[in-house]
Each structure stands twice: as structure tokens, then as C-alpha cells.
Backbone as a chain_set.jsonl record, in Angstrom:
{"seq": "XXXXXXXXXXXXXXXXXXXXXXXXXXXXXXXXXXXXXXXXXXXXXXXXXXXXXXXXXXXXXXXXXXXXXXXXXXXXXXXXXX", "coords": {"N": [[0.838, -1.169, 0.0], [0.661, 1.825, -0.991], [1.7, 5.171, 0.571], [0.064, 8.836, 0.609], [1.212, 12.103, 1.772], [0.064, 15.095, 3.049], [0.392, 17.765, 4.338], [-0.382, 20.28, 7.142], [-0.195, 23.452, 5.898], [-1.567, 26.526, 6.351], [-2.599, 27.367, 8.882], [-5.514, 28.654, 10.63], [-8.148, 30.251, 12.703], [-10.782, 27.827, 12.045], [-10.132, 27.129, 9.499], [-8.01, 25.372, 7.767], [-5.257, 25.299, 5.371], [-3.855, 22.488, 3.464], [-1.342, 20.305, 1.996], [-0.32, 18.263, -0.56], [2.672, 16.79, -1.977], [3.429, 14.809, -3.736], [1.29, 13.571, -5.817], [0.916, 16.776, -6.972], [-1.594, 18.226, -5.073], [-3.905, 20.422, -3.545], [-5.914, 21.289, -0.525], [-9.207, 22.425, 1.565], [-9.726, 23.308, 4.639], [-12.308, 23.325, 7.348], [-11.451, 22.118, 10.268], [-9.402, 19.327, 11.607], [-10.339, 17.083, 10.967], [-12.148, 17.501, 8.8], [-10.3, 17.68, 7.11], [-9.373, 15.725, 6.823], [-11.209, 14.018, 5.746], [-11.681, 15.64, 3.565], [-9.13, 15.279, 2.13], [-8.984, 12.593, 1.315], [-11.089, 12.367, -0.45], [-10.384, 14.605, -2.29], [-8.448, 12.821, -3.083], [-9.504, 10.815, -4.166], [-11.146, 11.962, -6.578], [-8.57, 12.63, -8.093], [-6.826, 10.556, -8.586], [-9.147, 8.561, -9.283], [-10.683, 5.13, -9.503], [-7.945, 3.977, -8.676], [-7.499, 5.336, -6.155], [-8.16, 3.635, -3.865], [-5.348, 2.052, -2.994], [-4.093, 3.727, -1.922], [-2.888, 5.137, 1.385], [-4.095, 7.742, 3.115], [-2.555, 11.013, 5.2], [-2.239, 13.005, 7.33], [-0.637, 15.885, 8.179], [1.103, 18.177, 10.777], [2.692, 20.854, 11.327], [6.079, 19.949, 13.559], [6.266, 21.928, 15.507], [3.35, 23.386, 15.833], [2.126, 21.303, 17.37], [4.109, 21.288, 18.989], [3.409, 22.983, 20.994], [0.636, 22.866, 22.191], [1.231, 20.96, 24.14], [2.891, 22.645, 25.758], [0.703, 23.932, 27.602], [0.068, 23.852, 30.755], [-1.458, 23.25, 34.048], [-2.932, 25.344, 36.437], [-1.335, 27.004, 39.155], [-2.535, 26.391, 43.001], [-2.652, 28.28, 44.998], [-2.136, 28.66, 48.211], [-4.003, 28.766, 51.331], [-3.858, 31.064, 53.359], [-2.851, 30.486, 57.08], [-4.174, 30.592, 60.326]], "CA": [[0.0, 0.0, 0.0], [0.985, 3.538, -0.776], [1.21, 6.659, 1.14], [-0.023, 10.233, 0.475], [1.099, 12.911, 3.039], [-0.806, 15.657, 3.077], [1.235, 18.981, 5.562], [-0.916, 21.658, 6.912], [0.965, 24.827, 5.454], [-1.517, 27.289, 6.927], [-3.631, 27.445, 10.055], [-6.374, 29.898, 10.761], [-9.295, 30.14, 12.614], [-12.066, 27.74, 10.989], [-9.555, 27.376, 7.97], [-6.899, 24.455, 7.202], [-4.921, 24.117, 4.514], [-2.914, 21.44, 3.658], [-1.116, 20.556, 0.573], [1.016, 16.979, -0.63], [4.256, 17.12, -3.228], [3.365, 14.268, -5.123], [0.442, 14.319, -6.448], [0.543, 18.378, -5.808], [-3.029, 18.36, -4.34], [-4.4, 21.576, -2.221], [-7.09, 20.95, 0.193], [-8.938, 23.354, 2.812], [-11.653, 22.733, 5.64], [-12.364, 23.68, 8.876], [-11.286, 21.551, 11.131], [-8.355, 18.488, 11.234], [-10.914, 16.109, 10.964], [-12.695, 17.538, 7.582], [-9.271, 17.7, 6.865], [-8.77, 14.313, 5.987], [-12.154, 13.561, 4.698], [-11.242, 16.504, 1.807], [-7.844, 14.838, 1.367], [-9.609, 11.33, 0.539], [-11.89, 12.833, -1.226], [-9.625, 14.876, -3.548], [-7.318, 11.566, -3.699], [-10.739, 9.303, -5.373], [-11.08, 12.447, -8.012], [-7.203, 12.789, -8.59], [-7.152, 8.91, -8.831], [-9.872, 8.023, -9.988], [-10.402, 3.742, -8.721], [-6.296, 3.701, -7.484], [-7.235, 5.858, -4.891], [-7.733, 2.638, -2.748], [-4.247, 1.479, -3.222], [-3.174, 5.175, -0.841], [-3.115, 5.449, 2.54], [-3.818, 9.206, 3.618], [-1.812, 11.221, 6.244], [-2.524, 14.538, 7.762], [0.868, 16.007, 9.019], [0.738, 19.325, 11.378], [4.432, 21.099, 11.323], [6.073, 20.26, 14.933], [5.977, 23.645, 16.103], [2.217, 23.206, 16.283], [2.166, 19.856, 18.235], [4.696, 20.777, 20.56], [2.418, 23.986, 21.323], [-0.463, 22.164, 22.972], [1.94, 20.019, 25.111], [3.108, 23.509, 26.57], [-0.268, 24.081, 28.658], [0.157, 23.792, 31.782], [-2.592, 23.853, 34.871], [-3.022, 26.812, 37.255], [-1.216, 26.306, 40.272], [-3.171, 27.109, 43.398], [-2.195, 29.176, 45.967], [-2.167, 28.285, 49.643], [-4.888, 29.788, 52.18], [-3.094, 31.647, 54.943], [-2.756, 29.901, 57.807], [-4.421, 31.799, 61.014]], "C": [[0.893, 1.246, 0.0], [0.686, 4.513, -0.164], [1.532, 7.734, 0.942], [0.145, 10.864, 2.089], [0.571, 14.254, 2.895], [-0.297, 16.754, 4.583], [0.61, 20.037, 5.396], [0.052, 22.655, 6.562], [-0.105, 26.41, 6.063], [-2.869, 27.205, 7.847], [-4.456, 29.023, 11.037], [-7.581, 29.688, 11.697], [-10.528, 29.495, 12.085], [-11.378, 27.255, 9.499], [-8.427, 26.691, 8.089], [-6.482, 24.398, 6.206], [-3.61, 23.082, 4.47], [-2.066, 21.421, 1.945], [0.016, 19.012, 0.355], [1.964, 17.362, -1.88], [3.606, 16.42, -4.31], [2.474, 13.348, -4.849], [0.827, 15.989, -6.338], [-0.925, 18.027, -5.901], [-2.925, 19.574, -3.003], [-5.893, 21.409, -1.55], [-7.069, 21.929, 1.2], [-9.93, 22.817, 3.306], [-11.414, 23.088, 6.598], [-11.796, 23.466, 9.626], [-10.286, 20.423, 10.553], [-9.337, 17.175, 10.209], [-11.911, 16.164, 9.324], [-11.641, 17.575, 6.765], [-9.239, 16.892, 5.89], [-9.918, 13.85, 5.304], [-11.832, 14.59, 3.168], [-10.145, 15.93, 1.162], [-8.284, 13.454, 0.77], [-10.503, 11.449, -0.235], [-11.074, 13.491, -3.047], [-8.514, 13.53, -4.172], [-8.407, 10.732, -4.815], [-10.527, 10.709, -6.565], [-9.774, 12.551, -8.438], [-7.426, 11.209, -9.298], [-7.891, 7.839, -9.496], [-9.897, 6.291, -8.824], [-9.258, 3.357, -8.088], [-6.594, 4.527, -6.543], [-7.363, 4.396, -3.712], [-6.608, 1.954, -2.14], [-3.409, 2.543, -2.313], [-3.702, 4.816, 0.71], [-2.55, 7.42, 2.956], [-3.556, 9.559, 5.195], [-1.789, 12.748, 5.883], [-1.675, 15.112, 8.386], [0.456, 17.509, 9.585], [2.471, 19.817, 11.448], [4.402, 20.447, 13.044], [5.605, 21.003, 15.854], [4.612, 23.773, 16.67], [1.742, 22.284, 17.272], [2.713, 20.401, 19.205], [3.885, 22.433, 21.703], [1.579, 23.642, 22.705], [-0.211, 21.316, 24.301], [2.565, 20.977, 26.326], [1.912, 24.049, 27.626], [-0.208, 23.391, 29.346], [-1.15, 24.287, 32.584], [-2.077, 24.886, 35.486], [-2.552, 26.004, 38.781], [-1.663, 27.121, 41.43], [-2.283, 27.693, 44.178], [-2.791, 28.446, 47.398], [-3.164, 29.088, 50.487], [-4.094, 30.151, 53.266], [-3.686, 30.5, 55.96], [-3.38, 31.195, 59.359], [-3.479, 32.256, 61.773]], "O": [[1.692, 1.557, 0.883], [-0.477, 4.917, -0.185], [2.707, 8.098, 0.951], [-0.379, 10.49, 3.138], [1.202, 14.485, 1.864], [-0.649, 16.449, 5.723], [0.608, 20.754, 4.395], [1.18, 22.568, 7.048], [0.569, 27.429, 6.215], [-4.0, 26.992, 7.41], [-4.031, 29.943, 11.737], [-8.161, 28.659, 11.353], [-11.402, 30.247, 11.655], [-12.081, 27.05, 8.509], [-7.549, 27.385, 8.602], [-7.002, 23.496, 5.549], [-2.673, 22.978, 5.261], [-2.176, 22.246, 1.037], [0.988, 18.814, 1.085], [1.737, 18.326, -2.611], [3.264, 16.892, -5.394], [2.581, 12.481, -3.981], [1.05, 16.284, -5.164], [-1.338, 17.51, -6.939], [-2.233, 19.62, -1.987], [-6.907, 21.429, -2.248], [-6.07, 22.396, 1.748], [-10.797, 22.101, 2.804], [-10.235, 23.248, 6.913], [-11.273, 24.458, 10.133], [-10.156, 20.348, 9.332], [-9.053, 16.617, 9.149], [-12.307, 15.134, 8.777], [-11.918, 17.507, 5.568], [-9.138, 17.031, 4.671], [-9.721, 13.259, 4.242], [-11.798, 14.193, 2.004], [-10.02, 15.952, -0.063], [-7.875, 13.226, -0.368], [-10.791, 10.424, -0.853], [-11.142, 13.117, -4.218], [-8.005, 13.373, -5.282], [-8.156, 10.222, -5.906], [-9.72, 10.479, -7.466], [-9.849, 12.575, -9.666], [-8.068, 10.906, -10.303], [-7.568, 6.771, -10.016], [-9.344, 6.22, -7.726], [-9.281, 2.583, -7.131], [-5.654, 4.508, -5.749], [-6.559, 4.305, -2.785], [-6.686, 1.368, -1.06], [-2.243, 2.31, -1.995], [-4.779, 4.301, 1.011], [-1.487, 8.035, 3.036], [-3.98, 8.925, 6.162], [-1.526, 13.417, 4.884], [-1.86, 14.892, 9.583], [-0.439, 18.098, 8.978], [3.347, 18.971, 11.628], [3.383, 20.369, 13.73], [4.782, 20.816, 16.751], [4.498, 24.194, 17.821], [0.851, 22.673, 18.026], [2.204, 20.273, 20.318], [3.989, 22.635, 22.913], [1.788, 24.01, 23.861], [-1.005, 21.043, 25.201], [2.769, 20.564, 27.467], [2.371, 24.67, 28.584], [-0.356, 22.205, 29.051], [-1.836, 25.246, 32.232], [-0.971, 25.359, 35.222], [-3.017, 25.013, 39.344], [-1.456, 28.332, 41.363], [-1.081, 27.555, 43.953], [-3.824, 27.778, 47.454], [-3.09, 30.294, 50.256], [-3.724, 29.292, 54.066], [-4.676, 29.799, 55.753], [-3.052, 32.381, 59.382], [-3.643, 33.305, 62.396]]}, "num_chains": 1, "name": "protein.A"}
């Protein structure tokens, strides 16, 4: 089985896109998750019937990933003591 990768290149508000080398294919959508339904989607019309023969892959740069891993909780504070 073959695999397409598919690297968001710009992230917005409401607004993904993505884009693979080879094929070039540009895809946008909302969210990660319409993401990849647009990228399998544009792979069956690129493709035509070999699109089954791909396995699609939704890549996010690092930078973005290691983002999310930086939130941290709130640490509390102590009540005075009387």
C-alpha cells in the first residue's frame, strides 16, 4: 500500500490548509478532521479507482504539536494559615 502525506501549510481560525508534493493536491476545511475527509476525497477524483491502493496522512508542522503540550494547569495558591 501507498502513502499520500498531506502537511498543513496554513492554520487559521475555521480554515486548514494542507497541501502533498506528489500528487501536488491543495485541500482546505475547517477543522483536522474535515481535513482528511477533503484529502480522501480529492485523492478518489485525482485517482480516480487507485485511490484505494493510498493510505492518507494529515501532518501538522512540529511547532504546532509541541504547542499544545506547553499548557500547563493553574497552580493554586495556599490559604493563609491563622
Amino acid at each position: 500500500m501507498r502513502e499520500i502525506s498531506f502537511r498543513v501549510v496554513s492554520e487559521a481560525p475555521g480554515r486548514l490548509e494542507a497541501k502533498s508534493d506528489i500528487p501536488t493536491i491543495c485541500i482546505t476545511a475547517p477543522t483536522l478532521e474535515d481535513l482528511q475527509y477533503e484529502a480522501r476525497e480529492a485523492l478518489i477524483e485525482h485517482l480516480g479507482p487507485a485511490h484505494g491502493t493510498y493510505r492518507v496522512r494529515v501532518q501538522r508542522p512540529r511547532c504546532q504539536r509541541a504547542a499544545a503540550s506547553a499548557i500547563r494547569p493553574l497552580e493554586r495558591r495556599m490559604a493563609p494559615c491563622c
